PDB file of C-alpha atoms in Angstrom:
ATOM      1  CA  UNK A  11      67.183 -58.175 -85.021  1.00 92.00           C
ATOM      2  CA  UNK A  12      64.650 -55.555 -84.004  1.00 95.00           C
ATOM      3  CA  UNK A  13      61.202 -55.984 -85.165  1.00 96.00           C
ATOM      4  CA  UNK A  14      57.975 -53.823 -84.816  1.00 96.00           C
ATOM      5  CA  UNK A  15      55.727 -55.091 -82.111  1.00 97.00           C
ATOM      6  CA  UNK A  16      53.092 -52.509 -80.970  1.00 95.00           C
ATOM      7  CA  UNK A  17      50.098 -53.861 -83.484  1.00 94.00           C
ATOM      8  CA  UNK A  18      47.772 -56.818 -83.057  1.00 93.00           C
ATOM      9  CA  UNK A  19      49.227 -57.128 -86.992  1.00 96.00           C
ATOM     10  CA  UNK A  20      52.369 -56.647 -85.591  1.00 96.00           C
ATOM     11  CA  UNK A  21      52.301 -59.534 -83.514  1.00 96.00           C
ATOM     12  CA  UNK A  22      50.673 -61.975 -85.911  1.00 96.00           C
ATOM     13  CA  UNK A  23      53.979 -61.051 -88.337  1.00 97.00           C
ATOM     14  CA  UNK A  24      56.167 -61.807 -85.676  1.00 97.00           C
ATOM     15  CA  UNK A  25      54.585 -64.968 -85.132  1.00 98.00           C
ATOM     16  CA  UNK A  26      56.285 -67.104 -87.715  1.00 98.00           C
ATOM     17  CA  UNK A  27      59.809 -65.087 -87.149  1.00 98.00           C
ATOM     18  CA  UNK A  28      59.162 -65.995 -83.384  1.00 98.00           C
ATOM     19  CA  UNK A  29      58.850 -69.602 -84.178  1.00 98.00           C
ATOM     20  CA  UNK A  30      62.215 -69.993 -85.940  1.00 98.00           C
ATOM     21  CA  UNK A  31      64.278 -67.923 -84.166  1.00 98.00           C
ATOM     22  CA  UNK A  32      62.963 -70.890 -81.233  1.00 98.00           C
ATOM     23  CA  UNK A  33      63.665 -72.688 -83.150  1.00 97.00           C
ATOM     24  CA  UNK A  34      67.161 -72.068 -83.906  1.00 95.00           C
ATOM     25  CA  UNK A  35      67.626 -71.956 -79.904  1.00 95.00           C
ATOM     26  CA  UNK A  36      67.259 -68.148 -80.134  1.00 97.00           C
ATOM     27  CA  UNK A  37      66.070 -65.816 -77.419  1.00 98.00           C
ATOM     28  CA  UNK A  38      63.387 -62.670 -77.656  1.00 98.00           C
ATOM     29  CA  UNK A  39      63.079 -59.439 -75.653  1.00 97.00           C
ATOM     30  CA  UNK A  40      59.457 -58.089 -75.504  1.00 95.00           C
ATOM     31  CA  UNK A  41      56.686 -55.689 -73.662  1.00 92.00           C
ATOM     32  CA  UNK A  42      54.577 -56.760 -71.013  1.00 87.00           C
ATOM     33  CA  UNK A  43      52.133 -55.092 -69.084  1.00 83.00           C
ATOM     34  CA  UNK A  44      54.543 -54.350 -66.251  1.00 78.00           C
ATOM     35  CA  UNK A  45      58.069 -54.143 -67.669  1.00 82.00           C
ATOM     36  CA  UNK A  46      60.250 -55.554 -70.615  1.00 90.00           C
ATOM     37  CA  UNK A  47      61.061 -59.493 -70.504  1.00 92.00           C
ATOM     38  CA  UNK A  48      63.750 -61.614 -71.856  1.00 95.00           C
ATOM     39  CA  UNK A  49      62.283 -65.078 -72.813  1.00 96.00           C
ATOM     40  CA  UNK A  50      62.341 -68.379 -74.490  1.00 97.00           C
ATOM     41  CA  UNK A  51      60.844 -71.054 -75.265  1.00 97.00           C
ATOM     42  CA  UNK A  52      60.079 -73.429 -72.277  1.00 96.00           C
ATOM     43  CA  UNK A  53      62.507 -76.162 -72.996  1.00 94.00           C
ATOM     44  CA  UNK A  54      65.662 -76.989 -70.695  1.00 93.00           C
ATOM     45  CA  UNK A  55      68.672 -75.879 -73.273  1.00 94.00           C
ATOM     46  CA  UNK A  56      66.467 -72.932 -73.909  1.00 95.00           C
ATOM     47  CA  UNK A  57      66.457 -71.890 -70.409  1.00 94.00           C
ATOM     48  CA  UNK A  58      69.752 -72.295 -69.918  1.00 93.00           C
ATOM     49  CA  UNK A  59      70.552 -69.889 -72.390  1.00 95.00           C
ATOM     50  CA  UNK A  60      68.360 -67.661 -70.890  1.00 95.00           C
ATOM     51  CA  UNK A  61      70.040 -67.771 -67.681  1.00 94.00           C
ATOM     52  CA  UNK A  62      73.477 -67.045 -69.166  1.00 94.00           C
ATOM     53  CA  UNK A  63      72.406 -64.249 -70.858  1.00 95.00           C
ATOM     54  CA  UNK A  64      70.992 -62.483 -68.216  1.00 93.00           C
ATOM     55  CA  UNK A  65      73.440 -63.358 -65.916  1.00 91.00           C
ATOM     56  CA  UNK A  66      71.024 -65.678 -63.433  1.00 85.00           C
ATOM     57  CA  UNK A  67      72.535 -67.822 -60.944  1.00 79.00           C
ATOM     58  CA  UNK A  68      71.495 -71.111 -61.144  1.00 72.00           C
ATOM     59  CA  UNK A  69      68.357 -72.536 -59.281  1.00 75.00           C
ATOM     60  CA  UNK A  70      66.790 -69.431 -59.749  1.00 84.00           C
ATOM     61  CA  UNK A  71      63.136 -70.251 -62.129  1.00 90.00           C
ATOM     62  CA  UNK A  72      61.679 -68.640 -64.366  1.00 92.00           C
ATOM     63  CA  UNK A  73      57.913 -68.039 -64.726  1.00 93.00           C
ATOM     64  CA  UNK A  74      55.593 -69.069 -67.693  1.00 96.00           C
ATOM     65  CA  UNK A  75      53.668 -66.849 -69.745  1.00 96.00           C
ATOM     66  CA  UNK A  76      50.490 -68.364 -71.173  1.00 96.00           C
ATOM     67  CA  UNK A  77      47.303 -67.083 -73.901  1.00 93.00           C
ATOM     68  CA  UNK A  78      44.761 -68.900 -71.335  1.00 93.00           C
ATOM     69  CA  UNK A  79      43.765 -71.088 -68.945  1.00 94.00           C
ATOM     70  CA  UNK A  80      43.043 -73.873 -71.032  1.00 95.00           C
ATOM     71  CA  UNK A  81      46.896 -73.541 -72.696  1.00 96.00           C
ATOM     72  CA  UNK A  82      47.637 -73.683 -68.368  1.00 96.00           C
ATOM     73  CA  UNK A  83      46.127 -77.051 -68.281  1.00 96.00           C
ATOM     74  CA  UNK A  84      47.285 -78.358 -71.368  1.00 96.00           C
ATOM     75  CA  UNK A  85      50.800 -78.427 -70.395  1.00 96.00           C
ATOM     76  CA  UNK A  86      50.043 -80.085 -66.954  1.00 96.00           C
ATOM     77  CA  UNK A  87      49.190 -77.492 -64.937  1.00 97.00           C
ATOM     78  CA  UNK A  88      46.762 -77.754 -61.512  1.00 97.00           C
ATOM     79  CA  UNK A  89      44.536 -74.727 -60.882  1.00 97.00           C
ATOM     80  CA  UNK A  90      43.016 -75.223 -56.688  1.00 96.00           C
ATOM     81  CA  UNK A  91      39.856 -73.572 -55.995  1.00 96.00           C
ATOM     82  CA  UNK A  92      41.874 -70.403 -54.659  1.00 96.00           C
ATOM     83  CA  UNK A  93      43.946 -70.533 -57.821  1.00 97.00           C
ATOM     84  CA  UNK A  94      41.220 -70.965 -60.519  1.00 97.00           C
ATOM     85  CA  UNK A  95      39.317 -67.951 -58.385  1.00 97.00           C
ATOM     86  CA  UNK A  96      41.970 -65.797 -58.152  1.00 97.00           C
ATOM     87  CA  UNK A  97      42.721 -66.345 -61.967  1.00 97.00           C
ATOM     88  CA  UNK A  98      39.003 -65.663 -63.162  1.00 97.00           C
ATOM     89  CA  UNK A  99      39.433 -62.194 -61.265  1.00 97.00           C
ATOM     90  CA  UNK A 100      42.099 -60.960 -62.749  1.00 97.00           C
ATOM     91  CA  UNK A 101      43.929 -62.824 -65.694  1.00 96.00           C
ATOM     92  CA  UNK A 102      44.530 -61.453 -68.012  1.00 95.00           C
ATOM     93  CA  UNK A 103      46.728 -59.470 -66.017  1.00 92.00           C
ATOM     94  CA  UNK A 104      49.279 -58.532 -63.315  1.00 92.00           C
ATOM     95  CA  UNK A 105      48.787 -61.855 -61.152  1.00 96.00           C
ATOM     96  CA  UNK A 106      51.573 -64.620 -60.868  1.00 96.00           C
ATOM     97  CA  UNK A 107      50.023 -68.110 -59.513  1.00 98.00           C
ATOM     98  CA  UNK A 108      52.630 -70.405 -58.394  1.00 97.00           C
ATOM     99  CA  UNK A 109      51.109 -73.917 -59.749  1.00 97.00           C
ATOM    100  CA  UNK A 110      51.457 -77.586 -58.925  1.00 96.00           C
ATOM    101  CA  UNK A 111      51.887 -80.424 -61.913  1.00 96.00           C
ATOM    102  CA  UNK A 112      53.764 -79.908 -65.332  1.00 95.00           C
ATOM    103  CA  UNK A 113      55.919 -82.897 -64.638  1.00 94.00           C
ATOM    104  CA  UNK A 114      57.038 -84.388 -68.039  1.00 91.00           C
ATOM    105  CA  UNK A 115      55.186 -81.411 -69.620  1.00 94.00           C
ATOM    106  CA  UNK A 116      57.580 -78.525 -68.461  1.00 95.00           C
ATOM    107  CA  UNK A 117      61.128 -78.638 -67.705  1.00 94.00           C
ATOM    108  CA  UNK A 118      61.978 -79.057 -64.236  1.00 90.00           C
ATOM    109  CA  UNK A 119      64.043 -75.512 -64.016  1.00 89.00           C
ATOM    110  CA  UNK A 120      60.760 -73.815 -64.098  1.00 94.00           C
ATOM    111  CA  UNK A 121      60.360 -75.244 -60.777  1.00 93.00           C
ATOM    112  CA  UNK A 122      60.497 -72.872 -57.202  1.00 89.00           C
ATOM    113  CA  UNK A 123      61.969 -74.488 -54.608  1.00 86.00           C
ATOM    114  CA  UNK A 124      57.991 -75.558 -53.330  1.00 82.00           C
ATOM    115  CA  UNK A 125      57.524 -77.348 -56.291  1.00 90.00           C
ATOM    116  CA  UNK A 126      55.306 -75.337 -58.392  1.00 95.00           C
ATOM    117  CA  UNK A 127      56.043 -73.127 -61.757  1.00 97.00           C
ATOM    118  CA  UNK A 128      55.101 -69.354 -61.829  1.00 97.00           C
ATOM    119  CA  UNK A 129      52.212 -68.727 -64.811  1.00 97.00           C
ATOM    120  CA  UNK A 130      50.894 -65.557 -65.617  1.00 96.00           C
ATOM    121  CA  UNK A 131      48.332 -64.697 -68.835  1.00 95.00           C
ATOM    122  CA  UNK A 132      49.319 -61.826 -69.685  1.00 89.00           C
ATOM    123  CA  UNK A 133      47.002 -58.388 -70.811  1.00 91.00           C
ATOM    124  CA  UNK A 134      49.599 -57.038 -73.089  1.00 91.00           C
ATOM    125  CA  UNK A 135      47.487 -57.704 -75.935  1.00 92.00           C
ATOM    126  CA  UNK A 136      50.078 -58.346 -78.723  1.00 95.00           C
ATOM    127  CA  UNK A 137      52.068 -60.983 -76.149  1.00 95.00           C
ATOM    128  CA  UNK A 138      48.867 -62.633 -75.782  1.00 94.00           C
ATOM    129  CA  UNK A 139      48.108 -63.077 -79.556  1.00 95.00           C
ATOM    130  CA  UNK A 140      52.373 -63.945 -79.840  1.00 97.00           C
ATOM    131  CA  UNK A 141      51.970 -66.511 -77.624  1.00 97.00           C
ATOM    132  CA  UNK A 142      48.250 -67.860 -79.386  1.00 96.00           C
ATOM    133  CA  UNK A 143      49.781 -67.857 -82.384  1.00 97.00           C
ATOM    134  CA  UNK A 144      52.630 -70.127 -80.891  1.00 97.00           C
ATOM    135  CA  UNK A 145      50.621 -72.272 -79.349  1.00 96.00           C
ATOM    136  CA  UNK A 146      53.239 -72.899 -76.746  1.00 96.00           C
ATOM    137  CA  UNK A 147      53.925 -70.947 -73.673  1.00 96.00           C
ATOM    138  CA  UNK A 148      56.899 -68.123 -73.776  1.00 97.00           C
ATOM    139  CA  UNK A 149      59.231 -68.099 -70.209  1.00 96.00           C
ATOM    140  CA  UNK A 150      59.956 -64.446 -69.034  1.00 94.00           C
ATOM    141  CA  UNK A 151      62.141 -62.705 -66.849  1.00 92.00           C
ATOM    142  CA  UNK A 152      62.622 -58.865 -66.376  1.00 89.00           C
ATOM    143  CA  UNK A 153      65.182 -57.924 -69.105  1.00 92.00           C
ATOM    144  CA  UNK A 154      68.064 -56.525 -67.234  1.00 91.00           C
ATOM    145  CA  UNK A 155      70.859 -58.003 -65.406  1.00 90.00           C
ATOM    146  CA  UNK A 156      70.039 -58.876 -61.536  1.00 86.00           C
ATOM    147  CA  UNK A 157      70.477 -55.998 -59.419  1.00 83.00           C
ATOM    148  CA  UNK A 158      70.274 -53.288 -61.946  1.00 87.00           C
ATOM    149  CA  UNK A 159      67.001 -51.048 -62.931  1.00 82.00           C
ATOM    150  CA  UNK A 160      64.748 -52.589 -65.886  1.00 79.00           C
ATOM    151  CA  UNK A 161      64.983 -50.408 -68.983  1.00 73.00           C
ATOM    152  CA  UNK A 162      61.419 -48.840 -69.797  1.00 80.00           C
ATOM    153  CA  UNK A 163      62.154 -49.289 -74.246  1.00 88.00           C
ATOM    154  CA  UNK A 164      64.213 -50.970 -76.920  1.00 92.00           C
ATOM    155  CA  UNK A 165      67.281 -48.389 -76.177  1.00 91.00           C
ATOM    156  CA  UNK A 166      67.970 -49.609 -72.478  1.00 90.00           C
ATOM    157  CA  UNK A 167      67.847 -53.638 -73.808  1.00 93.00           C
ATOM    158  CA  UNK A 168      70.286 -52.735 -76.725  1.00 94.00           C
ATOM    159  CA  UNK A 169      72.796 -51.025 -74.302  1.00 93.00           C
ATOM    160  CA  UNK A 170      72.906 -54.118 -71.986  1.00 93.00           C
ATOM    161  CA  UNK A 171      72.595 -56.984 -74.580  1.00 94.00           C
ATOM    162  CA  UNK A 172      73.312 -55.460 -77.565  1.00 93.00           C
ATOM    163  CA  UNK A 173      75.960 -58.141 -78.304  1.00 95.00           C
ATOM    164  CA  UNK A 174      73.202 -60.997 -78.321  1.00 95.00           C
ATOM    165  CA  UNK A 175      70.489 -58.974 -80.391  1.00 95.00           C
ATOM    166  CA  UNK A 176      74.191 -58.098 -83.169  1.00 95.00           C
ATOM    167  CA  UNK A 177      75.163 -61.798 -82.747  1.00 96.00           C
ATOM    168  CA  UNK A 178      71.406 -62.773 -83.896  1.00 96.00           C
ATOM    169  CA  UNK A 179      70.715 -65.210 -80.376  1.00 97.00           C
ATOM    170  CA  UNK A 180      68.217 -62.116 -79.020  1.00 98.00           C
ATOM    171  CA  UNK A 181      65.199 -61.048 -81.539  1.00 98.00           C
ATOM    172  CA  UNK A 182      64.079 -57.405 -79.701  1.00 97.00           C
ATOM    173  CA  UNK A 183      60.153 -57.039 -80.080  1.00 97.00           C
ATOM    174  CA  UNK A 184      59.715 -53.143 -79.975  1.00 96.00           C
ATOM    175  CA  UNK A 185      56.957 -52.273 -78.085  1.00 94.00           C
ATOM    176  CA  UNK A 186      57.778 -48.894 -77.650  1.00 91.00           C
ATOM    177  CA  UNK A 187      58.029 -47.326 -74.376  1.00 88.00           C
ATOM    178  CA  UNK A 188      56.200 -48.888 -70.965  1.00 85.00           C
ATOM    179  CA  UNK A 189      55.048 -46.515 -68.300  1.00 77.00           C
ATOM    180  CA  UNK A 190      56.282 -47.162 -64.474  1.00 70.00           C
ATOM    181  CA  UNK A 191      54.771 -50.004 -63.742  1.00 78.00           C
ATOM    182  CA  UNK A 192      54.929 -52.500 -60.257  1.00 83.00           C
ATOM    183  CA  UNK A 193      56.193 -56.022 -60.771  1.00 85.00           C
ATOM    184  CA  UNK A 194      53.200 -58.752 -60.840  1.00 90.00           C
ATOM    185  CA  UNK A 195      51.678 -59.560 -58.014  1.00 95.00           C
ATOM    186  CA  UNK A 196      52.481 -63.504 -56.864  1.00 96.00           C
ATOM    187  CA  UNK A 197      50.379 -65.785 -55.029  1.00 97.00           C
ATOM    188  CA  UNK A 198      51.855 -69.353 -54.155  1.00 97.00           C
ATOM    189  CA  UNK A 199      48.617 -72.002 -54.644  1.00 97.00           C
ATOM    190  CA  UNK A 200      50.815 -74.675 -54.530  1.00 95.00           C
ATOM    191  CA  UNK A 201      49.110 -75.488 -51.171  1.00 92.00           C
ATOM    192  CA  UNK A 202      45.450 -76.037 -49.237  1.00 90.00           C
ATOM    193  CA  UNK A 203      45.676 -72.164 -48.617  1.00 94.00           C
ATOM    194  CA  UNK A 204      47.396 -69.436 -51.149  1.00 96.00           C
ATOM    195  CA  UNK A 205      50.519 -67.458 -49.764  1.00 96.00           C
ATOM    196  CA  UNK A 206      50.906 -63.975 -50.815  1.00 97.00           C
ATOM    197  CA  UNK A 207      54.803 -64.267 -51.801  1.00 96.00           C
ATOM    198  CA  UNK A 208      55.276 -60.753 -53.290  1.00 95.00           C
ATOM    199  CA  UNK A 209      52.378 -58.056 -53.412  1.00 95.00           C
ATOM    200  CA  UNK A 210      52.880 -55.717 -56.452  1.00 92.00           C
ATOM    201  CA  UNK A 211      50.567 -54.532 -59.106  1.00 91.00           C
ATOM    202  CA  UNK A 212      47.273 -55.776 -57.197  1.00 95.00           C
ATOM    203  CA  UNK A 213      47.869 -55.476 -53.414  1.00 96.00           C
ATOM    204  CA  UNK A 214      46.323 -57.568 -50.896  1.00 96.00           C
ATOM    205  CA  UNK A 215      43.330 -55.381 -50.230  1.00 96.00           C
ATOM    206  CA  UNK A 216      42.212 -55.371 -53.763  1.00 97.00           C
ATOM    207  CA  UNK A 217      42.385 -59.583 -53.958  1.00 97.00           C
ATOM    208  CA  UNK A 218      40.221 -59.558 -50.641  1.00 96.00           C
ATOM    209  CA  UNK A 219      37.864 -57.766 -52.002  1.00 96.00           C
ATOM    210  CA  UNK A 220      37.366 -59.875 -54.935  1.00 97.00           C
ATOM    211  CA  UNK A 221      37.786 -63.117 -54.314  1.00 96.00           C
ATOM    212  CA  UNK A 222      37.125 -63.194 -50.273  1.00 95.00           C
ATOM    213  CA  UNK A 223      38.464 -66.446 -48.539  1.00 93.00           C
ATOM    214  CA  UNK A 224      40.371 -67.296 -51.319  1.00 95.00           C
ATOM    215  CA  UNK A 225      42.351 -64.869 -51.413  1.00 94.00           C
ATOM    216  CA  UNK A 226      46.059 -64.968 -49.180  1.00 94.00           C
TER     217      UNK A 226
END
């Protein structure tokens, strides 16, 4: 199933669809502000689907997509000083923060091997009102299998898992399009001091300059 996702209206009429594909144990492919994701809803059969259908070896987390900070903390989430600077800078947007806490909250296969699960609010506006409407957070992943290019639109994700989307486990949110975009920038605050783990959309320089010691 394809449906039209590039409209805050849009995304409030996917919102119910959404919710019971989830909750038939479906999957969903959809637009971020860097590339297209594959995701699910954060429970541990969900994610395990998810990792079969893109092929992920196990071990391997996924990271959490959230409408705020609050939605963060809800679900068990621990935001240090670096962590809750860094996301007042620049969420909504291309900034991963590796977080401590979520136990009995979040499945444990969200977990990196230092403990913490990857969150990111995202500023693609209609994912952000998806996931409000929800009221749960989405997982993500790049839709593509590992060690091949993402696909920029719909056409790339129906040529590598067109038999999930015909076989009705992936629902395909077409956002149209995405420019060229880096990969999110991700900052472990697991810790006393945040680790830059991968520098991407928002280099180093440009978290220096905005959040000064707490930055990595």
């Amino acid at each position: 199933m394809i449906v039209p996702f590039r409209t805050g209206a849009d995304a409030q009429a996917a919102v119910p669809l959404v919710r019971a594909h989830f909750d038939r144990g479906g999957l969903i492919a959809y637009p971020t502000e860097t590339v297209y994701g594959l995701g699910s809803r954060a429970e541990a059969g969900a994610l395990a689907a998810l990792a079969r259908l893109k092929g992920r070896p196990p071990g391997k987390p996924f990271l959490l997509l959230v409408s705020s900070r609050t939605m963060a903390e809800r679900f068990g989430l621990v935001f240090t000083p670096a962590a809750r600077a860094l996301a007042d800078a620049f969420w909504p947007g291309p900034l991963t923060l590796v977080l401590r806490g979520g136990e009995g909250r979040l499945p444990d296969q969200l977990r990196g091997p230092e403990g913490g699960i990857a969150v990111r609010l995202t500023s693609m506006p209609q994912v952000a009102e998806l996931i409000r409407g929800l009221d749960e957070p989405v997982t993500s992943t790049s839709a593509n299998r590992p060690g091949q290019p993402t696909g920029a639109g719909v056409e790339r994700i129906v040529e590598v898992f067109g038999d999930a989307e015909r076989d009705g486990t992936l629902m395909i949110l077409d956002g149209g399009t995405l420019g060229n975009v880096p990969p999110s920038t991700l900052v472990d605050c697991t810790g006393p001091v945040p680790v830059l783990v991968r520098e991407g959309a928002i280099p180093r320089a440009e978290l220096r300059r905005r959040v000064g010691r707490h930055a990595p």
